[in-house]
Short mmCIF file of C-alpha atoms in Angstrom, two decimals:
data_model
loop_
_atom_site.label_atom_id
_atom_site.label_comp_id
_atom_site.label_asym_id
_atom_site.label_seq_id
_atom_site.Cartn_x
_atom_site.Cartn_y
_atom_site.Cartn_z
CA MET K 1 54.61 31.33 170.84
CA PRO K 2 58.27 32.28 171.36
CA VAL K 3 60.41 29.55 172.88
CA THR K 4 61.72 30.39 176.35
CA LEU K 5 65.41 30.02 177.10
CA VAL K 6 64.72 27.10 179.44
CA GLU K 7 62.85 25.29 176.65
CA LEU K 8 65.63 26.11 174.20
CA LEU K 9 68.29 24.73 176.54
CA ARG K 10 66.20 21.65 177.29
CA ARG K 11 65.99 20.84 173.56
CA SER K 12 69.73 21.28 173.09
CA SER K 13 71.73 18.05 173.19
CA LEU K 14 74.46 19.92 175.07
CA PHE K 15 72.31 20.92 178.06
CA ALA K 16 69.58 18.27 177.96
CA GLU K 17 70.92 16.38 180.99
CA LEU K 18 70.53 19.35 183.34
CA SER K 19 67.69 19.31 185.83
CA GLU K 20 64.85 21.81 185.63
CA VAL K 21 66.36 23.75 188.55
CA GLU K 22 69.78 23.85 186.85
CA LEU K 23 68.26 24.90 183.53
CA GLU K 24 66.40 27.74 185.22
CA ALA K 25 69.55 28.82 187.07
CA LEU K 26 71.53 28.80 183.82
CA ALA K 27 68.80 30.75 182.04
CA ARG K 28 68.94 33.45 184.71
CA THR K 29 72.66 33.99 184.05
CA ALA K 30 72.35 34.16 180.25
CA GLU K 31 72.29 37.49 178.45
CA ALA K 32 69.89 38.02 175.56
CA ARG K 33 71.50 39.57 172.47
CA GLU K 34 69.81 40.67 169.25
CA PHE K 35 71.63 41.10 165.94
CA ALA K 36 70.52 42.61 162.65
CA ARG K 37 71.16 40.84 159.38
CA ASP K 38 74.89 40.96 158.47
CA GLU K 39 75.81 42.32 161.90
CA VAL K 40 79.06 40.88 163.27
CA ILE K 41 78.59 38.99 166.54
CA PHE K 42 82.29 38.61 167.14
CA ALA K 43 85.41 38.77 164.98
CA MET K 44 88.28 36.36 164.54
CA ASN K 45 91.11 36.90 167.08
CA GLU K 46 88.89 38.75 169.56
CA PRO K 47 89.10 37.67 173.22
CA ALA K 48 86.44 35.10 174.12
CA ASP K 49 83.90 36.05 176.77
CA GLY K 50 81.19 33.44 176.38
CA LEU K 51 79.33 30.79 174.45
CA PHE K 52 76.28 31.73 172.35
CA VAL K 53 73.09 29.74 171.81
CA VAL K 54 70.98 30.67 168.79
CA ALA K 55 67.34 31.27 169.73
CA ALA K 56 66.06 32.43 166.33
CA GLY K 57 67.56 33.30 162.98
CA ARG K 58 70.76 31.95 161.49
CA VAL K 59 74.46 32.78 161.76
CA LYS K 60 77.47 32.12 159.54
CA VAL K 61 80.91 31.11 160.78
CA SER K 62 83.72 32.30 158.53
CA ILE K 63 87.47 32.69 158.16
CA PRO K 64 89.48 34.76 155.66
CA SER K 65 91.26 33.14 152.73
CA THR K 66 94.89 33.91 151.94
CA GLU K 67 93.55 36.49 149.45
CA GLY K 68 91.45 38.10 152.15
CA LYS K 69 88.11 36.78 150.88
CA GLU K 70 85.49 35.39 153.22
CA ILE K 71 85.18 31.60 153.43
CA ILE K 72 81.99 30.42 155.14
CA ILE K 73 82.67 27.17 156.98
CA ALA K 74 79.33 26.66 158.76
CA THR K 75 75.82 28.00 159.22
CA LEU K 76 74.00 27.49 162.51
CA GLY K 77 70.34 27.87 163.46
CA PRO K 78 68.02 27.75 166.49
CA GLY K 79 69.19 25.46 169.30
CA GLN K 80 72.75 25.33 168.02
CA PHE K 81 75.67 26.97 169.77
CA PHE K 82 78.93 28.65 168.83
CA GLY K 83 81.93 30.28 170.47
CA GLU K 84 82.88 27.24 172.56
CA MET K 85 86.34 26.57 171.11
CA ALA K 86 87.98 29.68 172.50
CA LEU K 87 86.54 28.89 175.93
CA LEU K 88 88.04 25.41 175.87
CA ASP K 89 91.59 26.39 174.93
CA ASP K 90 91.59 29.94 176.38
CA GLU K 91 92.69 31.34 173.02
CA PRO K 92 91.22 34.18 170.94
CA ARG K 93 88.27 33.52 168.65
CA SER K 94 89.28 31.15 165.83
CA ALA K 95 86.67 32.46 163.37
CA SER K 96 84.26 35.32 162.83
CA VAL K 97 80.50 34.93 163.30
CA ALA K 98 77.85 37.18 161.77
CA ALA K 99 74.07 37.05 161.48
CA GLN K 100 72.77 35.83 158.11
CA LEU K 101 69.23 36.73 159.17
CA PRO K 102 67.88 38.89 162.01
CA THR K 103 69.05 36.72 164.90
CA SER K 104 68.35 36.33 168.60
CA THR K 105 70.95 34.69 170.83
CA TYR K 106 71.71 34.06 174.46
CA ARG K 107 75.26 34.44 175.74
CA ILE K 108 76.46 32.17 178.54
CA ARG K 109 79.49 33.74 180.15
CA ARG K 110 82.79 31.94 180.50
CA ALA K 111 82.61 31.50 184.30
CA GLU K 112 79.15 29.90 184.13
CA PHE K 113 80.16 27.65 181.25
CA GLU K 114 83.28 26.46 183.08
CA ARG K 115 81.21 25.77 186.21
CA LEU K 116 78.88 23.61 184.11
CA LEU K 117 81.79 21.62 182.69
CA ASP K 118 83.17 21.00 186.18
CA ALA K 119 79.79 19.92 187.57
CA HIS K 120 78.66 17.87 184.56
CA PRO K 121 81.44 15.94 182.79
CA ALA K 122 78.84 14.54 180.39
CA ILE K 123 78.49 18.04 178.90
CA ALA K 124 82.17 17.97 178.00
CA ARG K 125 81.68 14.62 176.24
CA LYS K 126 78.69 15.97 174.31
CA LEU K 127 80.70 19.04 173.41
CA LEU K 128 83.52 16.90 172.05
CA ARG K 129 80.98 14.89 170.02
CA GLU K 130 79.58 18.09 168.51
CA LEU K 131 83.07 19.36 167.70
CA SER K 132 83.85 16.04 166.04
CA GLN K 133 80.69 16.28 163.90
CA ARG K 134 81.57 19.83 162.87
CA LEU K 135 85.08 18.71 161.92
CA ARG K 136 83.59 15.93 159.78
CA ARG K 137 81.32 18.46 158.04
CA ALA K 138 84.30 20.76 157.45
CA ASN K 139 86.27 17.85 155.99
CA ALA K 140 83.34 16.98 153.73
CA GLN K 141 83.17 20.61 152.60
CA MET K 142 86.88 20.63 151.77
CA GLU K 143 86.52 17.34 149.92
CA SER K 144 83.68 18.71 147.80
CA LEU K 145 85.81 21.74 146.89
CA VAL K 146 88.46 19.38 145.56
CA THR K 147 86.35 16.62 143.96
CA LEU K 148 83.15 18.30 142.73
CA ASP K 149 82.64 20.85 140.00
CA VAL K 150 80.84 24.07 140.88
CA VAL K 151 77.41 22.65 139.95
CA GLY K 152 77.98 19.70 142.29
CA ARG K 153 79.19 21.98 145.07
CA LEU K 154 76.09 24.17 144.75
CA ALA K 155 73.80 21.14 144.79
CA ARG K 156 75.59 19.75 147.84
CA PHE K 157 75.34 23.13 149.59
CA LEU K 158 71.58 23.40 148.99
CA ILE K 159 70.97 19.83 150.15
CA ASP K 160 73.00 20.35 153.34
CA LEU K 161 71.26 23.67 153.99
CA ALA K 162 67.83 22.08 153.61
CA ARG K 163 68.79 19.14 155.80
CA GLN K 164 70.10 21.36 158.60
CA HIS K 165 67.72 24.33 158.44
CA GLY K 166 64.84 23.34 156.18
CA GLN K 167 61.16 23.07 157.05
CA LEU K 168 59.18 20.01 155.91
CA LEU K 169 55.99 21.26 154.26
CA GLY K 170 54.18 17.90 154.25
CA ASN K 171 53.61 17.96 150.50
CA GLY K 172 56.87 16.38 149.42
CA TRP K 173 58.84 19.62 149.52
CA VAL K 174 61.33 21.17 151.94
CA ALA K 175 61.54 24.96 152.29
CA VAL K 176 64.68 26.77 153.37
CA ARG K 177 65.51 30.45 153.71
CA ARG K 178 68.22 30.98 151.10
CA PRO K 179 71.40 32.90 151.97
CA THR K 180 72.51 35.67 149.67
CA HIS K 181 74.18 34.55 146.46
CA GLN K 182 77.40 36.10 147.77
CA ASP K 183 77.23 33.99 150.94
CA ILE K 184 76.58 30.88 148.86
CA ALA K 185 79.55 31.78 146.67
CA ASN K 186 81.73 32.21 149.76
CA SER K 187 80.67 28.74 150.92
CA ILE K 188 81.36 26.85 147.69
CA GLY K 189 84.36 28.66 146.23
CA ALA K 190 82.59 30.43 143.36
CA THR K 191 81.65 33.94 142.30
CA ARG K 192 78.29 35.56 143.00
CA GLU K 193 77.60 35.81 139.26
CA THR K 194 78.21 32.08 138.82
CA VAL K 195 75.85 31.23 141.69
CA THR K 196 73.12 33.47 140.23
CA ARG K 197 73.43 31.76 136.83
CA LEU K 198 73.51 28.24 138.28
CA MET K 199 70.51 28.86 140.56
CA ALA K 200 68.53 29.91 137.49
CA ASP K 201 69.75 26.80 135.64
CA LEU K 202 68.71 24.48 138.49
CA GLU K 203 65.27 26.05 138.57
CA ALA K 204 64.89 25.81 134.77
CA ARG K 205 65.65 22.08 135.03
CA GLY K 206 63.03 21.65 137.76
CA GLN K 207 65.55 20.64 140.43
CA VAL K 208 64.66 23.52 142.76
CA VAL K 209 62.00 26.20 143.03
CA ASN K 210 63.06 29.71 144.01
CA GLU K 211 60.45 32.13 145.34
CA GLY K 212 61.65 35.37 146.82
CA LYS K 213 64.15 34.54 149.55
CA MET K 214 63.06 30.90 149.80
CA THR K 215 64.30 27.82 147.96
CA TYR K 216 62.25 24.61 147.79
CA LEU K 217 63.70 21.13 147.26
CA ARG K 218 61.94 17.78 147.01
CA GLU K 219 62.14 15.55 150.09
CA GLU K 220 63.13 12.62 147.89
CA VAL K 221 66.39 14.39 147.02
CA LEU K 222 67.34 14.60 150.71
CA ARG K 223 66.39 10.97 151.32
CA ARG K 224 68.38 9.84 148.30
CA GLU K 225 71.44 11.70 149.55
CA GLU K 226 71.11 10.12 153.00
CA ALA K 227 70.88 6.59 151.60
#
């Protein structure tokens, strides 16, 4: 069954402290938005008009490089939110966001979001914690670009993708919907052709299994990386 917005908000660490009445009131103000794969949700430097919560699908957050190429700095899935930074500092959007898959979102308008922050200071603290975690992930991504070769960067990308968006199958494997090879290349600083070749190499060595648009990794790889 589809998850209702109230259930989605209740599961989110950002809104979990709200009462049932407050969650229902917030849900009534939110606007449902649907996006096709690759559709731009908002572009960098646009005025900010709200915060988005992902209900289904997956989005990519990106910025342009000095050469004008896309650099993907984050991917976000159901229950996660984006668009909060421009609401906090009243500046234009700091990055572009587009759907990697067909995606459903809810938009919480600026006025409602600011009212929540005023009424619930704990939300601001949780928001700062989430921003801190995203900054740490961005720092780790930059570190991998400097210290790892392209094979290591691809392996790290797949492990992080599986950890954040993967589905445990209960048979020792984790399944994750794989982004396009171009999106992977834009995330790890490589070319699409290199990603295609390396994905085939990883599969030939038995480190991953690729079937259609899905990639499968062993759970033990994720546990080893977390240790």
